[in-house]
CSV table of C-alpha atoms and ligand atoms in Angstrom, one decimal:
chain,number,residue,atom,x,y,z
A,1,MET,CA,0.0,0.0,0.0
A,2,ARG,CA,1.2,3.5,-0.9
A,3,LYS,CA,0.9,5.9,2.0
A,4,PRO,CA,-0.9,9.1,1.0
A,5,LEU,CA,1.2,12.2,1.0
A,6,ILE,CA,0.0,15.8,1.2
A,7,ALA,CA,2.7,18.3,0.4
A,8,ALA,CA,2.8,22.1,0.7
A,9,ASN,CA,4.8,24.0,-1.8
A,10,TRP,CA,5.0,27.5,-0.3
A,11,LYS,CA,7.0,28.9,-3.3
A,12,MET,CA,8.4,32.3,-2.5
A,13,ASN,CA,6.1,33.0,0.4
A,14,LYS,CA,6.4,33.5,4.2
A,15,THR,CA,9.2,35.0,6.3
A,16,ILE,CA,10.7,32.9,9.1
A,17,GLY,CA,8.2,34.6,11.5
A,18,GLU,CA,5.3,33.8,9.3
A,19,ALA,CA,6.4,30.2,8.9
A,20,LEU,CA,6.6,29.8,12.7
A,21,THR,CA,3.1,31.3,13.1
A,22,PHE,CA,1.8,28.8,10.5
A,23,ALA,CA,3.6,25.9,12.2
A,24,GLY,CA,2.0,26.8,15.6
A,25,THR,CA,-1.6,26.8,14.3
A,26,PHE,CA,-1.2,23.9,11.9
A,27,GLY,CA,0.7,21.8,14.4
A,28,GLN,CA,-1.8,22.3,17.2
A,29,LYS,CA,-4.7,21.3,14.9
A,30,LEU,CA,-2.9,18.3,13.5
A,31,PHE,CA,-1.6,16.9,16.8
A,32,GLU,CA,-5.0,17.4,18.6
A,33,ARG,CA,-6.7,15.5,15.7
A,34,PHE,CA,-4.2,12.7,15.6
A,35,GLU,CA,-3.5,12.1,19.3
A,36,GLY,CA,-0.8,9.6,20.0
A,37,GLY,CA,1.3,11.0,17.2
A,38,HIS,CA,0.4,8.5,14.5
A,39,ILE,CA,-0.8,10.3,11.3
A,40,PRO,CA,-2.0,7.9,8.6
A,41,VAL,CA,-1.0,10.5,5.9
A,42,ASP,CA,2.5,11.7,5.3
A,43,VAL,CA,2.6,15.5,5.7
A,44,LEU,CA,5.3,17.5,4.0
A,45,ILE,CA,6.0,21.3,4.1
A,46,CYS,CA,8.4,22.9,1.7
A,47,PRO,CA,9.1,26.5,2.7
A,48,PRO,CA,11.7,28.8,1.1
A,49,PHE,CA,15.2,27.8,2.1
A,50,LEU,CA,15.4,30.4,5.0
A,51,GLY,CA,12.4,28.8,6.7
A,52,ILE,CA,13.8,25.3,6.7
A,53,PRO,CA,15.8,25.3,9.9
A,54,ALA,CA,13.0,26.9,11.9
A,55,LEU,CA,10.4,24.4,10.7
A,56,CYS,CA,12.8,21.5,11.2
A,57,ALA,CA,13.3,22.6,14.8
A,58,VAL,CA,9.5,23.0,15.5
A,59,PHE,CA,8.6,19.6,14.0
A,60,ALA,CA,11.7,17.7,15.3
A,61,GLY,CA,10.6,14.2,16.3
A,62,LYS,CA,7.1,14.9,15.0
A,63,PRO,CA,5.5,13.3,12.0
A,64,VAL,CA,5.6,16.4,9.8
A,65,TYR,CA,8.4,16.3,7.1
A,66,ILE,CA,10.2,19.3,5.9
A,67,GLY,CA,11.5,19.6,2.4
A,68,ALA,CA,13.2,22.1,0.0
A,69,GLN,CA,11.8,23.5,-3.2
A,70,ASN,CA,15.0,23.1,-5.2
A,71,MET,CA,18.7,22.2,-4.8
A,72,TYR,CA,21.8,21.9,-6.9
A,73,TRP,CA,23.3,18.5,-7.8
A,74,GLU,CA,26.9,19.2,-6.8
A,75,ASP,CA,27.8,18.6,-3.1
A,76,LYS,CA,29.8,21.9,-2.7
A,77,GLY,CA,32.0,24.4,-4.5
A,78,ALA,CA,31.9,27.6,-6.5
A,79,PHE,CA,28.2,27.7,-7.4
A,80,THR,CA,27.1,31.1,-6.2
A,81,GLY,CA,23.6,31.2,-4.9
A,82,GLU,CA,23.0,27.4,-4.8
A,83,VAL,CA,22.2,25.0,-2.0
A,84,SER,CA,23.3,21.3,-2.1
A,85,ALA,CA,21.7,18.0,-1.0
A,86,PRO,CA,24.1,17.4,1.9
A,87,MET,CA,23.3,20.8,3.2
A,88,LEU,CA,19.6,20.1,3.1
A,89,LYS,CA,20.0,16.7,4.7
A,90,HIS,CA,22.2,18.1,7.4
A,91,THR,CA,19.5,20.7,8.2
A,92,GLY,CA,16.8,18.1,8.7
A,93,CYS,CA,15.1,17.9,5.3
A,94,SER,CA,13.7,14.6,4.1
A,95,PHE,CA,12.3,15.6,0.7
A,96,VAL,CA,13.2,18.0,-2.1
A,97,ILE,CA,11.0,19.2,-5.0
A,98,VAL,CA,12.8,19.0,-8.3
A,99,GLY,CA,11.8,20.2,-11.7
A,100,HIS,CA,8.8,22.3,-10.7
A,101,SER,CA,7.3,23.9,-13.8
A,102,GLU,CA,8.2,27.3,-12.5
A,103,ARG,CA,11.8,26.2,-12.2
A,104,ARG,CA,11.6,24.8,-15.8
A,105,GLN,CA,9.8,27.9,-17.2
A,106,LEU,CA,11.3,30.8,-15.3
A,107,PHE,CA,14.8,29.5,-14.5
A,108,GLY,CA,15.7,27.4,-17.5
A,109,GLU,CA,15.7,24.0,-15.8
A,110,THR,CA,16.0,21.2,-18.4
A,111,ASP,CA,15.1,17.5,-18.2
A,112,GLU,CA,18.8,16.8,-17.8
A,113,HIS,CA,19.1,19.1,-14.8
A,114,VAL,CA,16.1,17.4,-13.2
A,115,ALA,CA,17.7,14.0,-13.7
A,116,LYS,CA,20.9,15.1,-12.0
A,117,LYS,CA,19.0,16.7,-9.1
A,118,ALA,CA,16.9,13.6,-8.5
A,119,ARG,CA,20.1,11.4,-8.6
A,120,ALA,CA,21.9,13.7,-6.2
A,121,ALA,CA,18.9,13.8,-3.8
A,122,LEU,CA,18.8,10.0,-3.6
A,123,ASP,CA,22.6,9.8,-3.2
A,124,HIS,CA,22.2,11.9,0.0
A,125,GLY,CA,19.1,10.3,1.5
A,126,LEU,CA,16.6,12.9,0.3
A,127,LYS,CA,13.4,11.8,-1.4
A,128,PRO,CA,12.9,13.7,-4.6
A,129,VAL,CA,9.5,15.0,-5.6
A,130,ILE,CA,9.9,15.1,-9.3
A,131,CYS,CA,7.4,17.4,-11.0
A,132,VAL,CA,6.1,16.8,-14.6
A,133,GLY,CA,3.3,18.2,-16.6
A,134,GLU,CA,2.2,19.5,-19.9
A,135,THR,CA,1.4,23.1,-21.0
A,136,LEU,CA,-2.0,24.1,-22.3
A,137,GLU,CA,-0.6,24.2,-25.9
A,138,GLN,CA,0.8,20.7,-25.5
A,139,ARG,CA,-2.5,19.4,-24.2
A,140,GLU,CA,-4.5,21.1,-26.9
A,141,GLN,CA,-2.3,19.4,-29.5
A,142,GLY,CA,-3.0,16.0,-27.9
A,143,ASN,CA,0.6,15.6,-26.7
A,144,THR,CA,0.0,15.3,-23.0
A,145,HIS,CA,1.0,11.6,-22.7
A,146,LYS,CA,4.1,12.1,-25.0
A,147,VAL,CA,5.4,15.1,-23.1
A,148,VAL,CA,4.9,13.6,-19.6
A,149,SER,CA,6.4,10.3,-20.7
A,150,GLU,CA,9.5,12.1,-22.0
A,151,GLN,CA,9.9,14.0,-18.8
A,152,ILE,CA,9.6,10.8,-16.8
A,153,ARG,CA,12.1,9.0,-19.0
A,154,ALA,CA,14.6,11.7,-18.5
A,155,ALA,CA,14.0,12.1,-14.7
A,156,PHE,CA,14.2,8.3,-14.1
A,157,SER,CA,17.2,7.7,-16.4
A,158,GLN,CA,19.6,7.5,-13.4
A,159,ILE,CA,17.2,5.9,-10.9
A,160,LYS,CA,17.4,2.2,-10.0
A,161,PRO,CA,14.3,0.0,-9.4
A,162,GLU,CA,15.0,-0.5,-5.7
A,163,GLU,CA,15.0,3.3,-5.3
A,164,VAL,CA,11.5,3.8,-6.6
A,165,PRO,CA,9.8,3.6,-3.2
A,166,SER,CA,11.9,6.7,-2.1
A,167,VAL,CA,10.8,8.7,-5.2
A,168,VAL,CA,7.6,10.8,-5.5
A,169,VAL,CA,6.3,12.1,-8.8
A,170,ALA,CA,4.0,15.1,-8.9
A,171,TYR,CA,1.8,15.3,-12.0
A,172,GLU,CA,1.1,19.0,-12.3
A,173,PRO,CA,-0.5,20.2,-15.6
A,174,VAL,CA,1.1,23.7,-16.1
A,175,TRP,CA,-2.2,25.2,-17.1
A,176,ALA,CA,-3.7,24.2,-13.7
A,177,ILE,CA,-1.1,25.7,-11.5
A,178,GLY,CA,-2.2,28.8,-9.7
A,179,THR,CA,-5.1,29.3,-12.1
A,180,GLY,CA,-8.0,28.0,-10.1
A,181,LYS,CA,-8.7,25.6,-13.0
A,182,GLU,CA,-7.9,22.1,-11.7
A,183,ALA,CA,-7.7,19.1,-14.0
A,184,LYS,CA,-10.5,16.6,-14.1
A,185,PRO,CA,-9.6,13.9,-11.6
A,186,GLU,CA,-10.2,11.1,-14.2
A,187,ASP,CA,-7.9,12.9,-16.7
A,188,ALA,CA,-5.2,13.2,-14.1
A,189,ALA,CA,-5.6,9.6,-13.1
A,190,ASP,CA,-5.3,8.7,-16.8
A,191,VAL,CA,-2.0,10.6,-17.2
A,192,ILE,CA,-0.7,9.0,-13.9
A,193,ARG,CA,-1.5,5.5,-15.2
A,194,GLY,CA,0.7,6.4,-18.2
A,195,ILE,CA,3.5,7.6,-15.8
A,196,ARG,CA,3.4,4.2,-14.1
A,197,GLU,CA,3.5,2.4,-17.4
A,198,THR,CA,6.6,4.4,-18.5
A,199,VAL,CA,8.3,3.6,-15.2
A,200,ASP,CA,7.5,-0.1,-15.5
A,201,THR,CA,8.7,-0.2,-19.1
A,202,MET,CA,12.0,1.4,-18.0
A,203,LEU,CA,12.6,-0.3,-14.6
A,204,GLY,CA,10.6,-3.5,-14.6
A,205,GLN,CA,7.0,-4.6,-14.5
A,206,GLY,CA,5.3,-3.8,-11.2
A,207,VAL,CA,8.0,-1.4,-10.0
A,208,SER,CA,5.6,1.5,-10.2
A,209,GLU,CA,3.2,-0.1,-7.7
A,210,GLU,CA,5.5,1.4,-5.0
A,211,LEU,CA,5.8,4.8,-6.7
A,212,ARG,CA,3.8,7.6,-5.0
A,213,VAL,CA,2.3,9.9,-7.6
A,214,LEU,CA,0.6,13.1,-6.5
A,215,TYR,CA,-1.6,15.5,-8.4
A,216,GLY,CA,-0.9,19.2,-8.3
A,217,GLY,CA,-2.6,22.3,-9.7
A,218,SER,CA,-5.3,24.3,-7.9
A,219,VAL,CA,-6.0,21.7,-5.3
A,220,LYS,CA,-8.1,23.1,-2.4
A,221,PRO,CA,-10.3,21.9,0.4
A,222,ALA,CA,-13.3,22.0,-1.9
A,223,ASN,CA,-11.9,19.7,-4.6
A,224,ILE,CA,-9.3,17.5,-3.0
A,225,ARG,CA,-11.7,14.7,-2.2
A,226,SER,CA,-12.4,14.1,-5.9
A,227,PHE,CA,-8.7,13.6,-6.5
A,228,MET,CA,-8.2,11.3,-3.5
A,229,LEU,CA,-11.0,9.1,-4.7
A,230,GLU,CA,-8.9,8.1,-7.7
A,231,GLU,CA,-7.0,5.0,-6.9
A,232,GLN,CA,-4.0,6.2,-9.1
A,233,ILE,CA,-3.6,9.4,-7.1
A,234,ASP,CA,-1.6,9.1,-3.9
A,235,GLY,CA,-1.9,12.7,-2.6
A,236,ALA,CA,-1.4,16.3,-3.6
A,237,LEU,CA,1.2,18.9,-4.1
A,238,VAL,CA,-0.4,22.1,-3.1
A,239,GLY,CA,0.6,25.7,-3.6
A,240,GLY,CA,-1.9,28.5,-2.8
A,241,ALA,CA,-4.1,26.5,-0.5
A,242,SER,CA,-1.1,25.3,1.6
A,243,LEU,CA,-0.4,28.8,2.8
A,244,ASP,CA,-3.3,28.9,5.2
A,245,PRO,CA,-2.9,26.5,8.2
A,246,GLU,CA,-6.7,25.8,8.4
A,247,ASP,CA,-6.9,25.0,4.7
A,248,PHE,CA,-3.8,22.8,4.8
A,249,PHE,CA,-5.1,20.9,7.8
A,250,LYS,CA,-8.4,20.3,5.9
A,251,LEU,CA,-6.5,18.9,3.0
A,252,VAL,CA,-4.7,16.4,5.3
A,253,GLU,CA,-7.9,15.5,7.0
A,254,THR,CA,-9.8,14.9,3.8
A,255,ALA,CA,-7.0,12.8,2.3
A,256,HIS,CA,-7.1,10.7,5.4
A,257,LYS,CA,-10.8,10.3,5.4
A,258,THR,CA,-10.9,9.5,1.7
A,259,LYS,CA,-8.0,7.1,1.5
A,260,GLY,CA,-8.2,5.7,5.0
B,301,PGA,P1,-1.3,25.7,-6.8
B,301,PGA,O1,0.2,25.3,-7.1
B,301,PGA,O2,-1.9,24.7,-5.8
B,301,PGA,O3,-1.3,27.1,-6.3
B,301,PGA,O4,-2.0,25.6,-8.1
B,301,PGA,C1,0.6,24.0,-7.1
B,301,PGA,C2,2.1,23.9,-7.4
B,301,PGA,O5,2.7,24.7,-8.1
B,301,PGA,O6,2.8,22.9,-6.8
C-alpha cells in the first residue's frame, strides 16, 4: 500500500516569523486531531530555504516532514547562490522538490538538470518529488502523454528500481497551477496511469506499484476529495491552499478520510 502524501509548496512566500506562526496553528490542529502521534497520511511542508531550519526545529521528532523546493546537484563548490543535497539533509530535510514547472519555465531547468538533481537527492538520502506536466498548448495538440512520458524517462534515467519507493512524482499540468482551474480527476488519473506504465517499461513490470504519484494544480479543500477518490492518485502537491494552516489541515484531514 502506498501511504498518502499531502505536500505544501509555499513557493516564495512567508518570512521565518510567518512560517513559525503557520507551524504553531497547523501543528496544534494536527496533533489534537491525531492524538498519539500516528498520522496515517505523510505531511510535508516545503518552505523557502530560509524557513527550513526553523520548521525543522519546530517539528523535530514529530510526523511532519520538511523539504526544500529546489537544490543543486553538486555537493559543494563555486556555485554562487546554490544549496546542495548534503546541506539540506544536514539541516533536517527529508524531501526536495525537483523540476517544478516554475523552475523549468522561469529558471531554465531542463530534463537533464532534473535527472541530475533527482540522482543527487537520492545519493544523499533525500526523497525527490519530481514534477512533470504539460502546457495548455501541448494538451490542446494532444501531446500530454508524450510530453509527460519524455519528462519521466529523463528524470528516471539514473534511478534504480529499488530506489523507486523513495521517489515521489507530482503530476502538475502547467495550465492548472495557480489558475484555479484544476484538471478533471479522471484525466489526471489517466496521465498518472501512463506515468506508471513508463516507469514499469524502464525499470521492470510492477516497479511503479510502489511509486507515489501526486496530483498538483489548484488543489483546495473544496476539490481534494475528488482527486483522492482516484486509486491512481496518492496525494497532492499544493501551492496556494497550503499557505493557510486551516486549509492545509483540511487537505490532510480529507486525504485521510478518503484514502483511510
Ligand atoms: P497551486 O500550485 O496549488 O497554487 O496551483 C501547485 C504547485 O505549483 O505545486
